[in-house]
């Protein structure tokens, strides 16, 4: 029997809210998500959001690998999910290195969500 799994997304805004986007706050959110029984924590990726998109309800974003590394250090069980890594924005060798490094440092907890994105 397969059980349902839940992931917690780091809240993001435009501009970024300092209450959620510093290392102690991000660590605390990850610890609370793990304690509440969430299976994973995720960070979305928007490497270069346009001002037009941001003004129409979009948001800024943290680099997912850096943010997830902070979350990894603060937790022991929480899976780390990129939601989602926009492959065309990244050099494939550097993406592989960042992903493998985070996976090793987190004890194998990375789930690499990958896609092409939806913006031009």
PDB file of C-alpha atoms in Angstrom:
ATOM      1  CA  UNK A   1       0.000   0.000   0.000  1.00  0.00           C
ATOM      2  CA  UNK A   2       1.321   3.424  -0.975  1.00  0.00           C
ATOM      3  CA  UNK A   3       0.863   6.267   1.453  1.00  0.00           C
ATOM      4  CA  UNK A   4       0.275   9.894   0.573  1.00  0.00           C
ATOM      5  CA  UNK A   5       3.255  12.204   1.020  1.00  0.00           C
ATOM      6  CA  UNK A   6       3.269  15.915   1.685  1.00  0.00           C
ATOM      7  CA  UNK A   7       5.829  18.606   0.886  1.00  0.00           C
ATOM      8  CA  UNK A   8       6.158  22.041   2.425  1.00  0.00           C
ATOM      9  CA  UNK A   9       7.026  24.987   0.181  1.00  0.00           C
ATOM     10  CA  UNK A  10       9.060  27.894   1.465  1.00  0.00           C
ATOM     11  CA  UNK A  11       6.828  30.984   1.180  1.00  0.00           C
ATOM     12  CA  UNK A  12       8.181  33.500  -1.314  1.00  0.00           C
ATOM     13  CA  UNK A  13       7.059  36.984  -2.209  1.00  0.00           C
ATOM     14  CA  UNK A  14       8.019  40.046  -4.198  1.00  0.00           C
ATOM     15  CA  UNK A  15      10.241  41.432  -2.883  1.00  0.00           C
ATOM     16  CA  UNK A  16      11.548  38.583  -0.765  1.00  0.00           C
ATOM     17  CA  UNK A  17      10.262  38.690   2.804  1.00  0.00           C
ATOM     18  CA  UNK A  18      13.232  38.865   5.201  1.00  0.00           C
ATOM     19  CA  UNK A  19      11.157  36.983   7.804  1.00  0.00           C
ATOM     20  CA  UNK A  20      11.456  33.819   5.672  1.00  0.00           C
ATOM     21  CA  UNK A  21      14.627  34.419   3.684  1.00  0.00           C
ATOM     22  CA  UNK A  22      17.489  34.290   6.129  1.00  0.00           C
ATOM     23  CA  UNK A  23      19.373  31.224   7.324  1.00  0.00           C
ATOM     24  CA  UNK A  24      17.926  31.048  10.865  1.00  0.00           C
ATOM     25  CA  UNK A  25      14.333  31.460   9.620  1.00  0.00           C
ATOM     26  CA  UNK A  26      14.786  28.957   6.805  1.00  0.00           C
ATOM     27  CA  UNK A  27      16.318  26.477   9.257  1.00  0.00           C
ATOM     28  CA  UNK A  28      13.418  26.963  11.675  1.00  0.00           C
ATOM     29  CA  UNK A  29      10.850  26.443   8.900  1.00  0.00           C
ATOM     30  CA  UNK A  30      12.571  23.210   7.864  1.00  0.00           C
ATOM     31  CA  UNK A  31      12.730  21.929  11.455  1.00  0.00           C
ATOM     32  CA  UNK A  32       9.047  22.735  11.970  1.00  0.00           C
ATOM     33  CA  UNK A  33       8.064  21.072   8.689  1.00  0.00           C
ATOM     34  CA  UNK A  34       9.977  17.926   9.652  1.00  0.00           C
ATOM     35  CA  UNK A  35       8.465  17.912  13.157  1.00  0.00           C
ATOM     36  CA  UNK A  36       4.968  18.347  11.681  1.00  0.00           C
ATOM     37  CA  UNK A  37       5.450  15.208   9.594  1.00  0.00           C
ATOM     38  CA  UNK A  38       6.062  16.700   6.158  1.00  0.00           C
ATOM     39  CA  UNK A  39       8.017  14.355   3.898  1.00  0.00           C
ATOM     40  CA  UNK A  40       9.835  17.077   1.962  1.00  0.00           C
ATOM     41  CA  UNK A  41      10.566  20.760   1.871  1.00  0.00           C
ATOM     42  CA  UNK A  42      10.847  22.572  -1.421  1.00  0.00           C
ATOM     43  CA  UNK A  43      12.020  25.803  -2.922  1.00  0.00           C
ATOM     44  CA  UNK A  44      10.833  27.052  -6.284  1.00  0.00           C
ATOM     45  CA  UNK A  45      13.214  28.458  -8.882  1.00  0.00           C
ATOM     46  CA  UNK A  46      12.830  31.649 -10.886  1.00  0.00           C
ATOM     47  CA  UNK A  47      16.404  32.618 -11.796  1.00  0.00           C
ATOM     48  CA  UNK A  48      15.564  35.905 -13.520  1.00  0.00           C
ATOM     49  CA  UNK A  49      11.903  36.882 -13.082  1.00  0.00           C
ATOM     50  CA  UNK A  50      10.894  39.849 -15.209  1.00  0.00           C
ATOM     51  CA  UNK A  51       9.589  42.982 -13.549  1.00  0.00           C
ATOM     52  CA  UNK A  52       6.323  42.580 -15.483  1.00  0.00           C
ATOM     53  CA  UNK A  53       5.824  39.044 -14.123  1.00  0.00           C
ATOM     54  CA  UNK A  54       6.709  40.145 -10.601  1.00  0.00           C
ATOM     55  CA  UNK A  55       4.240  43.056 -10.771  1.00  0.00           C
ATOM     56  CA  UNK A  56       1.467  40.732 -11.973  1.00  0.00           C
ATOM     57  CA  UNK A  57       1.703  38.459  -8.932  1.00  0.00           C
ATOM     58  CA  UNK A  58       4.997  36.675  -9.484  1.00  0.00           C
ATOM     59  CA  UNK A  59       7.696  36.463  -6.867  1.00  0.00           C
ATOM     60  CA  UNK A  60      11.408  36.488  -6.348  1.00  0.00           C
ATOM     61  CA  UNK A  61      13.123  33.240  -5.411  1.00  0.00           C
ATOM     62  CA  UNK A  62      16.155  31.944  -3.589  1.00  0.00           C
ATOM     63  CA  UNK A  63      18.667  29.712  -5.324  1.00  0.00           C
ATOM     64  CA  UNK A  64      17.212  26.276  -4.576  1.00  0.00           C
ATOM     65  CA  UNK A  65      20.524  24.531  -3.962  1.00  0.00           C
ATOM     66  CA  UNK A  66      21.745  27.091  -1.435  1.00  0.00           C
ATOM     67  CA  UNK A  67      18.367  27.246   0.352  1.00  0.00           C
ATOM     68  CA  UNK A  68      18.009  23.461   0.432  1.00  0.00           C
ATOM     69  CA  UNK A  69      21.539  23.131   1.832  1.00  0.00           C
ATOM     70  CA  UNK A  70      20.473  25.325   4.775  1.00  0.00           C
ATOM     71  CA  UNK A  71      17.361  23.170   5.234  1.00  0.00           C
ATOM     72  CA  UNK A  72      19.458  20.000   5.032  1.00  0.00           C
ATOM     73  CA  UNK A  73      21.810  21.112   7.769  1.00  0.00           C
ATOM     74  CA  UNK A  74      18.902  21.831  10.124  1.00  0.00           C
ATOM     75  CA  UNK A  75      17.078  18.514   9.602  1.00  0.00           C
ATOM     76  CA  UNK A  76      17.803  14.797   9.502  1.00  0.00           C
ATOM     77  CA  UNK A  77      14.850  13.207   7.690  1.00  0.00           C
ATOM     78  CA  UNK A  78      13.224  15.907   5.542  1.00  0.00           C
ATOM     79  CA  UNK A  79      13.675  15.259   1.825  1.00  0.00           C
ATOM     80  CA  UNK A  80      14.891  18.214  -0.206  1.00  0.00           C
ATOM     81  CA  UNK A  81      12.937  18.981  -3.357  1.00  0.00           C
ATOM     82  CA  UNK A  82      13.694  21.423  -6.128  1.00  0.00           C
ATOM     83  CA  UNK A  83      10.327  22.543  -7.456  1.00  0.00           C
ATOM     84  CA  UNK A  84      11.464  22.736 -10.096  1.00  0.00           C
ATOM     85  CA  UNK A  85      14.950  23.271 -11.431  1.00  0.00           C
ATOM     86  CA  UNK A  86      14.686  25.016 -14.796  1.00  0.00           C
ATOM     87  CA  UNK A  87      17.176  22.973 -16.811  1.00  0.00           C
ATOM     88  CA  UNK A  88      17.660  25.394 -19.760  1.00  0.00           C
ATOM     89  CA  UNK A  89      18.907  28.106 -17.366  1.00  0.00           C
ATOM     90  CA  UNK A  90      21.740  25.956 -16.006  1.00  0.00           C
ATOM     91  CA  UNK A  91      24.993  24.603 -17.316  1.00  0.00           C
ATOM     92  CA  UNK A  92      24.466  20.814 -17.262  1.00  0.00           C
ATOM     93  CA  UNK A  93      27.857  20.072 -15.682  1.00  0.00           C
ATOM     94  CA  UNK A  94      27.399  22.655 -12.919  1.00  0.00           C
ATOM     95  CA  UNK A  95      23.833  21.428 -12.315  1.00  0.00           C
ATOM     96  CA  UNK A  96      25.096  17.858 -11.992  1.00  0.00           C
ATOM     97  CA  UNK A  97      27.833  18.968  -9.596  1.00  0.00           C
ATOM     98  CA  UNK A  98      25.491  21.089  -7.423  1.00  0.00           C
ATOM     99  CA  UNK A  99      22.881  18.321  -7.331  1.00  0.00           C
ATOM    100  CA  UNK A 100      25.368  15.582  -6.505  1.00  0.00           C
ATOM    101  CA  UNK A 101      27.036  17.734  -3.830  1.00  0.00           C
ATOM    102  CA  UNK A 102      23.737  18.535  -2.112  1.00  0.00           C
ATOM    103  CA  UNK A 103      22.660  14.906  -2.319  1.00  0.00           C
ATOM    104  CA  UNK A 104      25.927  13.674  -0.743  1.00  0.00           C
ATOM    105  CA  UNK A 105      25.998  16.354   1.974  1.00  0.00           C
ATOM    106  CA  UNK A 106      22.357  15.682   2.877  1.00  0.00           C
ATOM    107  CA  UNK A 107      22.791  11.922   3.139  1.00  0.00           C
ATOM    108  CA  UNK A 108      20.931  11.168  -0.092  1.00  0.00           C
ATOM    109  CA  UNK A 109      17.846  13.300   0.568  1.00  0.00           C
ATOM    110  CA  UNK A 110      17.723  15.339  -2.668  1.00  0.00           C
ATOM    111  CA  UNK A 111      14.856  14.890  -5.108  1.00  0.00           C
ATOM    112  CA  UNK A 112      15.724  16.839  -8.241  1.00  0.00           C
ATOM    113  CA  UNK A 113      12.518  18.154  -9.767  1.00  0.00           C
ATOM    114  CA  UNK A 114      13.509  19.132 -13.298  1.00  0.00           C
ATOM    115  CA  UNK A 115      11.719  20.794 -16.171  1.00  0.00           C
ATOM    116  CA  UNK A 116      11.936  23.394 -18.893  1.00  0.00           C
ATOM    117  CA  UNK A 117       9.842  26.045 -17.160  1.00  0.00           C
ATOM    118  CA  UNK A 118       6.930  27.932 -18.623  1.00  0.00           C
ATOM    119  CA  UNK A 119       8.265  31.442 -19.206  1.00  0.00           C
ATOM    120  CA  UNK A 120      10.088  32.798 -22.262  1.00  0.00           C
TER     121      UNK A 120
END
